[in-house]
Amino acid sequence: ASTKPQSQRSDLQGHVDALLRELGVNRAHYRDGTFRVHTPITGETIGHVQETSASEAAAAIEAAHTAFRVWRLVPAPKRGELIRLLGEELRAKKEALGRLVSIEVGKILSEGLGEVQEMIDICDFAVGLSRQLYGLTIATERAEHRMMESWHPLGVTGIISAFNFPVAVWAWNSALALVCGNSIVWKPSEKTPLTALATEALVERAVKRFRQEGGVAPDGLSAVLFGGRDIGELLVDHARVALVSATGSTEMGRAVGPRLAKRFARAILELGGNNAAIVAPTADLDLTLHGIAFAAMGTAGQRCTTLRRLFVHESVYETFVSRLKRAYASVTVGNPLQTDTLVGPLIDAAAYRGMQNALDAARAAGGAVHGGERVAIEGAADAHYVRPALVEMAAQTGPVEHETFAPVLYVMKYSDFNAVLEVHNAIAQGLSSSIFTNDLREAEAFFSARGSDCGIANVNIGPSGAEIGGAFGGEKETGGGRESGSDAWKAYMRRATNTINYGRTLPLAQGVKFDV
Ligand code: UN1
């Protein structure tokens, strides 16, 4: 594939076709459908995907259930071999898939490639995990008994992912689900079907190689459903789906969570964030500037971990905020395929309107808005590029309390550390958080029970860009789910507590006597 940045319409379409060909996607799958796909780089159409009908979706879920009944019996380290092969496919196609992510989502090339690297990393993690699905042995109060835990495959795992990490979030869930012995059914964002098609093609290649090695991989083990809300609801409501891992807005989670609860299915919810950072008097301001600029402006503010609220101590406010404003004014906004660009476009017109509404609300609440205006890019009249906005606010009110999925950073001044901890936590979401300080007491207090109430809390690192090795997710309206590393795998399996009596008598627990 060509590596030259493209701006003319026909070239970009040609580029997408070449990438999809290289990734092994059948042309009919991205050309002959009725569902239009656009690139936020220019706003132009880059494909037409076929929507999955309700009956096709139901059949795919049934097939996934049949596949699960076979796959659960394949030894876990052999299941790991399939994921090892998937990791190899991803390594071989990192450049092509990363570039396709950049084109479909509009994130800069290093972030598109970084997203594929996250997929590779979680495959490596899952391969190791496939030999480490450990249960505990637990001391029993009864003589000549043994008590232990077994972890078993759970069933069909539904994955609902958002546009902003169109393939990495699928990988976190599917790499774990597959080594845990589950089958997977994926509903990607309707904004990003091409990267989903490409990913599924790589899965098919890995499955083919796995079978050539003599591995047992049943048909229907992995499926993708293309469509909107109806298809998502079908997946969530289907009795064969044991677990749904859903990433997206809090509004989406409010719809999905109760539907799953109603049929006692499991949920992993990874929803909205309204992530903050505190800049303390002792902060290393060079390092802080770097960390804040990436966390707030990177990915054009479209990560769930994006920094949205900044609390700066009054003693460094003037110095730091004036430097930050300069960074905001000078950051390069433009075509994300060009190597000097740091901020690409917003995903679509609705995201642009949402951003402008938030800025209007901030002005109405007395905020001073710097930046935020639309940036015209040649040959991209239908795209939505913006200069990232820095908004100085007197207090955490109005739009500051909500997640706006765009590059808007609300900056507030603080004087008292204990008071700012309270303000930091006084919002509905609880995903990621940071403090920039060289004061050990502040750093440890931020990590403590009275500190950050988020699922992710960092010192001298921004809130975004987490590694896959840690559990990823957050509290409160973020939904409470955990994906990716640590022991997040346990949510993809069922636990059985097993007790065996190897004696000749039957002592009852708790000293109960029941002699018949
Ligand atoms: C997301 O935005 O949905 O920590 C996930 C990060 C990335 C993942 C973000 N590793 O920013």
Short mmCIF file of C-alpha atoms and ligand atoms in Angstrom, two decimals:
data_model
loop_
_atom_site.label_atom_id
_atom_site.label_comp_id
_atom_site.label_asym_id
_atom_site.label_seq_id
_atom_site.Cartn_x
_atom_site.Cartn_y
_atom_site.Cartn_z
CA ALA A 1 0.00 0.00 0.00
CA SER A 2 1.08 3.53 -0.72
CA THR A 3 2.36 5.48 2.28
CA LYS A 4 1.90 8.89 0.67
CA PRO A 5 -0.60 11.20 2.41
CA GLN A 6 -3.61 11.64 0.20
CA SER A 7 -6.07 14.45 0.00
CA GLN A 8 -7.98 13.94 -3.25
CA ARG A 9 -11.17 11.99 -2.90
CA SER A 10 -10.53 9.27 -5.45
CA ASP A 11 -7.07 8.57 -4.03
CA LEU A 12 -8.37 7.97 -0.53
CA GLN A 13 -10.98 5.52 -1.82
CA GLY A 14 -8.30 3.74 -3.81
CA HIS A 15 -6.09 3.63 -0.74
CA VAL A 16 -8.87 2.03 1.34
CA ASP A 17 -9.54 -0.56 -1.38
CA ALA A 18 -5.83 -1.44 -1.52
CA LEU A 19 -5.64 -1.80 2.28
CA LEU A 20 -8.73 -4.00 2.45
CA ARG A 21 -7.35 -6.16 -0.34
CA GLU A 22 -4.06 -6.49 1.51
CA LEU A 23 -5.96 -7.40 4.68
CA GLY A 24 -7.75 -10.17 2.80
CA VAL A 25 -11.28 -8.74 2.79
CA ASN A 26 -13.56 -9.91 -0.02
CA ARG A 27 -14.43 -6.91 -2.21
CA ALA A 28 -18.16 -7.70 -2.18
CA HIS A 29 -18.17 -7.18 1.58
CA TYR A 30 -17.15 -3.52 1.43
CA ARG A 31 -18.46 -2.46 -1.98
CA ASP A 32 -21.83 -4.08 -2.59
CA GLY A 33 -23.76 -3.34 0.61
CA THR A 34 -26.35 -0.68 1.37
CA PHE A 35 -24.77 0.73 4.51
CA ARG A 36 -22.59 3.75 3.74
CA VAL A 37 -19.19 4.13 5.43
CA HIS A 38 -17.45 7.49 5.54
CA THR A 39 -13.99 8.70 6.47
CA PRO A 40 -13.84 11.66 8.83
CA ILE A 41 -10.65 12.76 7.03
CA THR A 42 -12.63 14.21 4.11
CA GLY A 43 -16.22 13.21 4.84
CA GLU A 44 -16.32 11.13 1.65
CA THR A 45 -17.78 7.65 1.25
CA ILE A 46 -15.20 4.86 1.39
CA GLY A 47 -17.36 1.76 1.34
CA HIS A 48 -20.78 0.14 1.43
CA VAL A 49 -21.23 -2.69 3.90
CA GLN A 50 -24.07 -5.20 4.03
CA GLU A 51 -26.20 -4.93 7.17
CA THR A 52 -26.85 -8.14 9.06
CA SER A 53 -30.55 -9.04 9.13
CA ALA A 54 -32.24 -10.07 12.37
CA SER A 55 -32.54 -13.68 11.20
CA GLU A 56 -28.87 -13.79 10.16
CA ALA A 57 -27.88 -12.36 13.55
CA ALA A 58 -29.97 -14.94 15.42
CA ALA A 59 -28.43 -17.71 13.31
CA ALA A 60 -24.91 -16.42 14.05
CA ILE A 61 -25.65 -16.45 17.79
CA GLU A 62 -27.02 -20.02 17.59
CA ALA A 63 -23.93 -21.06 15.62
CA ALA A 64 -21.73 -19.41 18.24
CA HIS A 65 -23.50 -21.41 20.91
CA THR A 66 -22.95 -24.67 19.02
CA ALA A 67 -19.28 -23.69 18.58
CA PHE A 68 -18.98 -22.92 22.30
CA ARG A 69 -20.03 -26.49 23.17
CA VAL A 70 -17.03 -27.79 21.21
CA TRP A 71 -14.52 -25.02 22.01
CA ARG A 72 -15.02 -25.31 25.79
CA LEU A 73 -13.56 -28.84 25.58
CA VAL A 74 -10.37 -27.76 23.77
CA PRO A 75 -7.59 -27.49 26.39
CA ALA A 76 -6.94 -23.86 27.31
CA PRO A 77 -3.27 -23.79 26.16
CA LYS A 78 -4.43 -25.10 22.75
CA ARG A 79 -6.99 -22.30 22.65
CA GLY A 80 -4.05 -20.02 23.40
CA GLU A 81 -2.35 -21.29 20.25
CA LEU A 82 -5.18 -19.79 18.16
CA ILE A 83 -4.59 -16.43 19.82
CA ARG A 84 -0.84 -16.77 19.25
CA LEU A 85 -1.57 -17.19 15.54
CA LEU A 86 -3.93 -14.21 15.60
CA GLY A 87 -1.10 -12.18 17.16
CA GLU A 88 1.15 -13.25 14.28
CA GLU A 89 -1.44 -12.16 11.70
CA LEU A 90 -1.73 -8.81 13.46
CA ARG A 91 2.04 -8.36 13.53
CA ALA A 92 2.24 -9.09 9.81
CA LYS A 93 -0.58 -6.65 8.99
CA LYS A 94 0.05 -3.98 11.63
CA GLU A 95 0.85 -1.27 9.08
CA ALA A 96 -2.21 -1.95 6.90
CA LEU A 97 -4.69 -2.30 9.74
CA GLY A 98 -3.25 0.70 11.62
CA ARG A 99 -3.59 2.81 8.49
CA LEU A 100 -7.17 1.63 7.99
CA VAL A 101 -7.97 2.58 11.62
CA SER A 102 -6.55 6.04 10.93
CA ILE A 103 -8.69 6.44 7.82
CA GLU A 104 -11.92 5.11 9.31
CA VAL A 105 -11.64 6.92 12.68
CA GLY A 106 -9.41 9.88 11.77
CA LYS A 107 -6.80 9.25 14.47
CA ILE A 108 -3.20 10.08 13.63
CA LEU A 109 -1.09 7.32 12.13
CA SER A 110 1.02 6.66 15.25
CA GLU A 111 -2.21 6.20 17.21
CA GLY A 112 -3.70 3.96 14.51
CA LEU A 113 -0.58 1.79 14.69
CA GLY A 114 -0.61 2.04 18.49
CA GLU A 115 -4.13 0.65 18.50
CA VAL A 116 -3.00 -2.43 16.56
CA GLN A 117 -0.05 -2.73 18.96
CA GLU A 118 -2.61 -2.91 21.82
CA MET A 119 -4.23 -5.83 19.97
CA ILE A 120 -0.87 -7.59 19.64
CA ASP A 121 -0.08 -6.96 23.30
CA ILE A 122 -3.37 -8.42 24.53
CA CYS A 123 -2.84 -11.49 22.30
CA ASP A 124 0.56 -12.03 23.97
CA PHE A 125 -1.06 -11.56 27.37
CA ALA A 126 -3.85 -14.02 26.55
CA VAL A 127 -1.43 -16.66 25.26
CA GLY A 128 0.35 -16.62 28.64
CA LEU A 129 -2.98 -16.51 30.42
CA SER A 130 -4.11 -19.65 28.61
CA ARG A 131 -1.73 -21.59 30.89
CA GLN A 132 -2.68 -19.63 34.01
CA LEU A 133 -6.45 -19.90 34.46
CA TYR A 134 -5.81 -20.79 38.07
CA GLY A 135 -8.27 -21.60 40.82
CA LEU A 136 -7.48 -21.54 44.54
CA THR A 137 -7.17 -24.46 46.90
CA ILE A 138 -8.92 -23.45 50.11
CA ALA A 139 -8.42 -24.80 53.62
CA THR A 140 -11.44 -26.83 54.68
CA GLU A 141 -12.69 -27.31 58.25
CA ARG A 142 -13.57 -30.96 57.57
CA ALA A 143 -11.05 -33.80 57.94
CA GLU A 144 -10.08 -35.71 54.78
CA HIS A 145 -11.74 -33.18 52.53
CA ARG A 146 -10.34 -30.91 49.89
CA MET A 147 -11.93 -27.68 48.68
CA MET A 148 -10.94 -25.90 45.50
CA GLU A 149 -12.13 -23.56 42.78
CA SER A 150 -12.46 -24.45 39.11
CA TRP A 151 -12.89 -21.90 36.36
CA HIS A 152 -14.98 -22.99 33.40
CA PRO A 153 -15.89 -21.43 30.07
CA LEU A 154 -19.01 -19.29 30.31
CA GLY A 155 -20.72 -19.28 26.92
CA VAL A 156 -21.31 -16.94 24.01
CA THR A 157 -19.68 -13.57 24.69
CA GLY A 158 -21.24 -10.53 23.02
CA ILE A 159 -18.93 -7.59 22.35
CA ILE A 160 -20.29 -4.12 21.62
CA SER A 161 -17.56 -1.64 20.76
CA ALA A 162 -17.37 2.08 20.06
CA PHE A 163 -15.94 3.96 17.07
CA ASN A 164 -12.98 5.49 18.89
CA PHE A 165 -11.09 2.26 19.53
CA PRO A 166 -12.74 0.25 16.78
CA VAL A 167 -10.52 -2.84 17.03
CA ALA A 168 -8.42 -2.70 20.25
CA VAL A 169 -11.46 -2.98 22.52
CA TRP A 170 -12.66 -5.97 20.50
CA ALA A 171 -9.22 -7.53 20.98
CA TRP A 172 -9.17 -7.00 24.77
CA ASN A 173 -12.46 -8.83 25.01
CA SER A 174 -12.08 -11.50 22.36
CA ALA A 175 -8.51 -12.58 23.19
CA LEU A 176 -9.58 -13.21 26.79
CA ALA A 177 -12.99 -14.68 25.89
CA LEU A 178 -11.45 -17.14 23.42
CA VAL A 179 -8.69 -18.45 25.71
CA CYS A 180 -11.34 -18.72 28.44
CA GLY A 181 -13.23 -21.13 26.15
CA ASN A 182 -16.02 -18.84 24.98
CA SER A 183 -17.22 -18.08 21.48
CA ILE A 184 -17.59 -14.43 20.43
CA VAL A 185 -20.18 -12.35 18.60
CA TRP A 186 -19.19 -8.77 17.88
CA LYS A 187 -21.31 -5.74 17.09
CA PRO A 188 -18.86 -3.01 16.10
CA SER A 189 -19.86 0.65 15.92
CA GLU A 190 -21.86 1.39 12.78
CA LYS A 191 -19.25 4.12 12.13
CA THR A 192 -16.38 1.64 11.82
CA PRO A 193 -17.40 -1.52 9.93
CA LEU A 194 -14.35 -1.65 7.64
CA THR A 195 -11.82 -2.21 10.41
CA ALA A 196 -14.19 -4.86 11.79
CA LEU A 197 -14.28 -6.62 8.40
CA ALA A 198 -10.49 -6.52 8.25
CA THR A 199 -10.14 -7.88 11.79
CA GLU A 200 -12.55 -10.72 11.06
CA ALA A 201 -10.53 -11.58 7.95
CA LEU A 202 -7.41 -11.87 10.14
CA VAL A 203 -9.32 -14.10 12.58
CA GLU A 204 -10.34 -16.34 9.67
CA ARG A 205 -6.70 -16.64 8.57
CA ALA A 206 -5.63 -17.52 12.11
CA VAL A 207 -8.39 -20.14 12.33
CA LYS A 208 -7.30 -21.62 8.99
CA ARG A 209 -3.68 -21.92 10.13
CA PHE A 210 -4.82 -23.34 13.47
CA ARG A 211 -6.75 -26.05 11.64
CA GLN A 212 -3.76 -26.77 9.39
CA GLU A 213 -1.77 -27.40 12.58
CA GLY A 214 -4.44 -29.89 13.63
CA GLY A 215 -6.30 -27.58 16.00
CA VAL A 216 -10.05 -27.91 16.56
CA ALA A 217 -11.78 -24.59 15.86
CA PRO A 218 -15.51 -25.05 15.23
CA ASP A 219 -17.39 -22.99 12.64
CA GLY A 220 -19.21 -20.07 14.21
CA LEU A 221 -16.55 -19.48 16.87
CA SER A 222 -16.28 -15.80 15.92
CA ALA A 223 -18.93 -13.69 14.20
CA VAL A 224 -19.54 -10.03 13.38
CA LEU A 225 -22.96 -8.38 13.17
CA PHE A 226 -23.22 -5.16 11.17
CA GLY A 227 -26.01 -2.79 11.99
CA GLY A 228 -27.42 -0.27 14.41
CA ARG A 229 -29.29 -0.33 17.66
CA ASP A 230 -31.72 -3.11 16.64
CA ILE A 231 -28.90 -5.58 16.12
CA GLY A 232 -27.30 -4.50 19.40
CA GLU A 233 -30.58 -5.12 21.23
CA LEU A 234 -30.97 -8.52 19.61
CA LEU A 235 -27.52 -9.49 20.90
CA VAL A 236 -28.22 -8.13 24.38
CA ASP A 237 -31.59 -9.86 24.67
CA HIS A 238 -30.65 -13.25 23.18
CA ALA A 239 -30.94 -16.05 25.73
CA ARG A 240 -27.87 -17.82 24.30
CA VAL A 241 -25.56 -14.88 25.09
CA ALA A 242 -24.08 -15.39 28.55
CA LEU A 243 -22.07 -12.20 28.80
CA VAL A 244 -22.10 -8.86 27.01
CA SER A 245 -19.11 -6.58 27.22
CA ALA A 246 -20.24 -3.13 26.08
CA THR A 247 -18.11 -0.04 25.54
CA GLY A 248 -19.72 3.31 24.78
CA SER A 249 -21.68 6.13 26.34
CA THR A 250 -23.34 6.05 29.75
CA GLU A 251 -26.63 6.45 27.88
CA MET A 252 -25.93 3.21 25.98
CA GLY A 253 -25.01 1.47 29.26
CA ARG A 254 -28.27 2.60 30.85
CA ALA A 255 -30.10 0.84 28.03
CA VAL A 256 -27.94 -2.30 27.98
CA GLY A 257 -27.40 -2.88 31.74
CA PRO A 258 -31.04 -3.35 32.81
CA ARG A 259 -31.84 -5.55 29.79
CA LEU A 260 -29.02 -7.92 30.76
CA ALA A 261 -29.99 -7.78 34.44
CA LYS A 262 -33.54 -8.71 33.53
CA ARG A 263 -32.44 -12.09 32.20
CA PHE A 264 -29.55 -12.42 34.73
CA ALA A 265 -26.92 -12.34 32.01
CA ARG A 266 -23.52 -10.96 32.84
CA ALA A 267 -22.39 -7.48 31.89
CA ILE A 268 -19.03 -5.78 31.57
CA LEU A 269 -19.80 -2.09 31.11
CA GLU A 270 -17.14 0.42 30.12
CA LEU A 271 -18.97 3.72 29.73
CA GLY A 272 -18.38 7.45 29.89
CA GLY A 273 -15.42 9.12 31.56
CA ASN A 274 -14.94 12.67 32.75
CA ASN A 275 -11.30 12.34 33.62
CA ALA A 276 -9.36 14.88 35.64
CA ALA A 277 -5.81 15.82 36.53
CA ILE A 278 -4.48 17.89 39.40
CA VAL A 279 -1.36 20.02 38.89
CA ALA A 280 0.18 20.54 42.32
CA PRO A 281 2.66 23.23 43.41
CA THR A 282 5.65 20.84 43.20
CA ALA A 283 4.79 19.44 39.75
CA ASP A 284 7.53 19.19 37.14
CA LEU A 285 5.88 21.58 34.70
CA ASP A 286 7.70 20.41 31.55
CA LEU A 287 6.66 16.82 32.13
CA THR A 288 3.17 17.95 33.14
CA LEU A 289 2.70 20.01 29.99
CA HIS A 290 3.65 17.02 27.86
CA GLY A 291 1.32 14.68 29.76
CA ILE A 292 -1.63 17.07 29.70
CA ALA A 293 -1.26 18.01 26.05
CA PHE A 294 -1.42 14.37 24.93
CA ALA A 295 -4.18 13.38 27.34
CA ALA A 296 -6.42 16.35 26.48
CA MET A 297 -5.79 16.90 22.76
CA GLY A 298 -4.62 13.45 21.59
CA THR A 299 -7.12 11.44 19.50
CA ALA A 300 -8.93 14.81 19.11
CA GLY A 301 -10.36 14.33 22.61
CA GLN A 302 -12.16 11.15 21.54
CA ARG A 303 -10.82 8.60 24.04
CA CYS A 304 -12.90 7.52 26.97
CA THR A 305 -9.76 8.28 29.01
CA THR A 306 -9.30 11.78 27.52
CA LEU A 307 -8.46 14.47 30.06
CA ARG A 308 -11.46 16.78 30.39
CA ARG A 309 -11.02 18.56 33.75
CA LEU A 310 -7.82 20.17 34.98
CA PHE A 311 -7.27 21.57 38.49
CA VAL A 312 -4.18 23.78 38.72
CA HIS A 313 -2.81 25.07 42.01
CA GLU A 314 -3.02 28.86 42.30
CA SER A 315 0.75 29.16 42.86
CA VAL A 316 1.54 27.76 39.38
CA TYR A 317 -1.70 28.68 37.58
CA GLU A 318 -0.47 31.70 35.61
CA THR A 319 2.83 30.14 34.53
CA PHE A 320 1.37 26.78 33.64
CA VAL A 321 -1.89 27.82 31.99
CA SER A 322 -0.18 30.40 29.78
CA ARG A 323 2.21 27.66 28.55
CA LEU A 324 -0.73 25.33 28.00
CA LYS A 325 -2.60 27.98 25.99
CA ARG A 326 0.43 28.34 23.73
CA ALA A 327 0.47 24.59 23.19
CA TYR A 328 -3.24 24.70 22.32
CA ALA A 329 -2.75 27.52 19.84
CA SER A 330 0.21 25.86 18.13
CA VAL A 331 -0.77 22.19 17.94
CA THR A 332 -1.04 21.00 14.31
CA VAL A 333 -4.57 20.14 13.29
CA GLY A 334 -5.07 18.39 9.97
CA ASN A 335 -5.01 15.25 7.89
CA PRO A 336 -4.12 12.46 10.33
CA LEU A 337 -2.14 10.60 7.67
CA GLN A 338 0.37 13.45 7.47
CA THR A 339 3.23 12.80 9.86
CA ASP A 340 3.36 16.30 11.40
CA THR A 341 -0.33 16.27 12.40
CA LEU A 342 -1.13 15.80 16.10
CA VAL A 343 -4.89 16.39 16.05
CA GLY A 344 -7.09 14.80 13.38
CA PRO A 345 -10.79 15.38 12.70
CA LEU A 346 -13.85 14.74 14.84
CA ILE A 347 -15.74 11.63 13.82
CA ASP A 348 -18.76 13.46 12.33
CA ALA A 349 -21.03 16.51 12.25
CA ALA A 350 -22.91 15.42 15.38
CA ALA A 351 -19.63 15.37 17.35
CA TYR A 352 -18.88 18.89 16.08
CA ARG A 353 -22.32 20.15 17.13
CA GLY A 354 -21.93 18.51 20.55
CA MET A 355 -18.64 20.29 21.04
CA GLN A 356 -20.04 23.68 20.01
CA ASN A 357 -23.05 23.21 22.32
CA ALA A 358 -20.72 22.47 25.23
CA LEU A 359 -18.65 25.57 24.47
CA ASP A 360 -21.82 27.71 24.29
CA ALA A 361 -22.91 26.30 27.65
CA ALA A 362 -19.47 27.05 29.10
CA ARG A 363 -19.65 30.67 27.89
CA ALA A 364 -23.15 30.99 29.37
CA ALA A 365 -21.74 29.72 32.69
CA GLY A 366 -19.06 32.45 32.62
CA GLY A 367 -16.22 30.37 31.15
CA ALA A 368 -13.44 31.94 29.04
CA VAL A 369 -13.13 29.84 25.87
CA HIS A 370 -9.83 29.72 23.98
CA GLY A 371 -9.89 27.89 20.63
CA GLY A 372 -12.63 25.42 19.68
CA GLU A 373 -13.30 26.90 16.25
CA ARG A 374 -13.67 24.88 13.08
CA VAL A 375 -10.49 24.55 11.00
CA ALA A 376 -10.85 24.46 7.22
CA ILE A 377 -8.73 21.80 5.51
CA GLU A 378 -8.34 21.85 1.73
CA GLY A 379 -10.32 19.16 -0.05
CA ALA A 380 -12.20 18.30 3.16
CA ALA A 381 -15.22 20.61 3.20
CA ASP A 382 -17.43 17.79 4.52
CA ALA A 383 -15.07 16.96 7.39
CA HIS A 384 -15.05 18.44 10.90
CA TYR A 385 -11.67 19.61 12.06
CA VAL A 386 -11.44 21.83 15.14
CA ARG A 387 -8.81 23.64 17.12
CA PRO A 388 -8.84 22.01 20.58
CA ALA A 389 -10.54 24.21 23.18
CA LEU A 390 -9.19 25.26 26.56
CA VAL A 391 -11.88 26.73 28.77
CA GLU A 392 -11.07 28.56 32.00
CA MET A 393 -13.89 28.03 34.47
CA ALA A 394 -14.40 29.51 37.93
CA ALA A 395 -16.00 26.31 39.21
CA GLN A 396 -17.01 22.78 38.23
CA THR A 397 -20.47 23.64 36.91
CA GLY A 398 -22.60 23.24 33.77
CA PRO A 399 -20.89 21.39 30.92
CA VAL A 400 -17.89 20.50 33.12
CA GLU A 401 -20.06 17.86 34.79
CA HIS A 402 -20.73 16.03 31.51
CA GLU A 403 -18.64 14.07 29.06
CA THR A 404 -18.42 15.81 25.69
CA PHE A 405 -16.62 13.53 23.25
CA ALA A 406 -14.39 16.23 21.74
CA PRO A 407 -11.19 18.10 22.64
CA VAL A 408 -12.51 20.44 25.35
CA LEU A 409 -10.42 20.91 28.48
CA TYR A 410 -11.98 22.79 31.42
CA VAL A 411 -9.31 24.42 33.57
CA MET A 412 -9.99 25.44 37.16
CA LYS A 413 -7.85 26.96 39.92
CA TYR A 414 -7.53 25.41 43.35
CA SER A 415 -5.87 26.39 46.60
CA ASP A 416 -6.47 23.53 49.06
CA PHE A 417 -5.40 19.94 48.29
CA ASN A 418 -8.01 18.21 50.45
CA ALA A 419 -10.77 20.37 49.00
CA VAL A 420 -9.71 19.66 45.41
CA LEU A 421 -9.80 15.91 46.09
CA GLU A 422 -13.47 16.31 47.02
CA VAL A 423 -14.20 18.34 43.89
CA HIS A 424 -12.28 15.82 41.79
CA ASN A 425 -14.65 13.06 42.92
CA ALA A 426 -17.82 15.17 42.87
CA ILE A 427 -18.98 14.08 39.42
CA ALA A 428 -20.98 11.11 38.16
CA GLN A 429 -18.23 9.30 36.22
CA GLY A 430 -15.16 7.46 37.57
CA LEU A 431 -12.85 6.18 34.85
CA SER A 432 -9.35 7.69 34.95
CA SER A 433 -7.45 10.33 36.92
CA SER A 434 -4.00 11.79 37.51
CA ILE A 435 -2.01 13.99 39.81
CA PHE A 436 1.18 15.76 38.84
CA THR A 437 3.18 16.26 42.03
CA ASN A 438 6.55 15.55 43.60
CA ASP A 439 5.09 15.62 47.09
CA LEU A 440 4.96 12.03 48.36
CA ARG A 441 2.11 12.81 50.76
CA GLU A 442 -0.09 14.16 47.98
CA ALA A 443 0.75 11.28 45.64
CA GLU A 444 -0.09 8.63 48.24
CA ALA A 445 -3.21 10.47 49.42
CA PHE A 446 -4.41 10.53 45.80
CA PHE A 447 -4.04 6.72 45.67
CA SER A 448 -5.67 6.21 49.09
CA ALA A 449 -9.25 5.48 50.13
CA ARG A 450 -9.98 9.20 50.41
CA GLY A 451 -8.21 9.92 47.11
CA SER A 452 -9.30 9.40 43.51
CA ASP A 453 -12.47 7.29 43.25
CA CYS A 454 -11.65 6.18 39.69
CA GLY A 455 -10.75 2.77 38.29
CA ILE A 456 -7.46 4.24 37.08
CA ALA A 457 -5.36 6.66 39.17
CA ASN A 458 -1.90 7.84 38.07
CA VAL A 459 0.94 9.97 39.37
CA ASN A 460 2.97 12.05 36.93
CA ILE A 461 1.29 10.40 33.93
CA GLY A 462 -1.84 11.65 32.16
CA PRO A 463 -5.09 9.69 32.47
CA SER A 464 -5.03 8.26 28.93
CA GLY A 465 -2.86 5.67 27.23
CA ALA A 466 -3.15 2.78 29.70
CA GLU A 467 -1.23 -0.44 29.04
CA ILE A 468 -3.12 -3.70 28.54
CA GLY A 469 -1.47 -5.42 31.54
CA GLY A 470 -3.67 -3.60 34.05
CA ALA A 471 -7.41 -4.04 34.48
CA PHE A 472 -9.18 -1.30 32.50
CA GLY A 473 -12.47 0.28 33.55
CA GLY A 474 -14.03 2.57 36.09
CA GLU A 475 -16.60 3.21 38.76
CA LYS A 476 -19.97 4.97 39.13
CA GLU A 477 -21.51 5.91 35.76
CA THR A 478 -18.47 4.42 34.02
CA GLY A 479 -20.22 1.12 34.69
CA GLY A 480 -17.87 -0.83 37.00
CA GLY A 481 -16.64 -3.34 34.40
CA ARG A 482 -13.01 -4.37 34.02
CA GLU A 483 -11.42 -5.53 30.79
CA SER A 484 -7.94 -6.38 29.58
CA GLY A 485 -5.20 -7.30 32.10
CA SER A 486 -4.79 -8.34 35.75
CA ASP A 487 -7.55 -10.82 36.67
CA ALA A 488 -10.19 -9.29 34.38
CA TRP A 489 -10.37 -12.76 32.73
CA LYS A 490 -12.45 -14.01 35.64
CA ALA A 491 -15.48 -12.09 34.33
CA TYR A 492 -15.35 -14.27 31.18
CA MET A 493 -15.55 -17.56 33.09
CA ARG A 494 -17.81 -19.21 35.62
CA ARG A 495 -16.44 -20.26 38.98
CA ALA A 496 -17.31 -23.55 40.64
CA THR A 497 -16.40 -24.27 44.25
CA ASN A 498 -15.62 -27.99 44.51
CA THR A 499 -15.39 -30.01 47.73
CA ILE A 500 -14.32 -33.65 47.75
CA ASN A 501 -14.50 -36.05 50.68
CA TYR A 502 -11.78 -38.70 50.49
CA GLY A 503 -12.55 -40.17 53.95
CA ARG A 504 -14.92 -42.90 55.11
CA THR A 505 -17.13 -40.68 57.29
CA LEU A 506 -19.29 -37.67 56.47
CA PRO A 507 -18.59 -34.80 58.89
CA LEU A 508 -20.97 -31.89 58.25
CA ALA A 509 -19.73 -28.32 58.11
CA GLN A 510 -20.42 -25.91 60.99
CA GLY A 511 -20.57 -28.87 63.43
CA VAL A 512 -24.11 -29.77 62.39
CA LYS A 513 -25.30 -33.24 63.57
CA PHE A 514 -27.80 -35.09 61.38
CA ASP A 515 -27.61 -38.80 62.21
CA VAL A 516 -30.30 -40.87 60.52
C1 UN1 B 1 -11.22 3.93 25.05
O1 UN1 B 1 -11.08 5.12 24.81
O2 UN1 B 1 -12.31 3.35 24.88
O3 UN1 B 1 -6.01 4.10 28.00
C2 UN1 B 1 -10.11 3.03 25.46
C3 UN1 B 1 -6.25 4.42 26.85
C4 UN1 B 1 -6.33 3.32 25.81
C5 UN1 B 1 -7.70 2.75 25.71
C6 UN1 B 1 -8.80 3.73 25.62
N1 UN1 B 1 -5.40 2.27 26.14
O4 UN1 B 1 -6.42 5.56 26.52
#
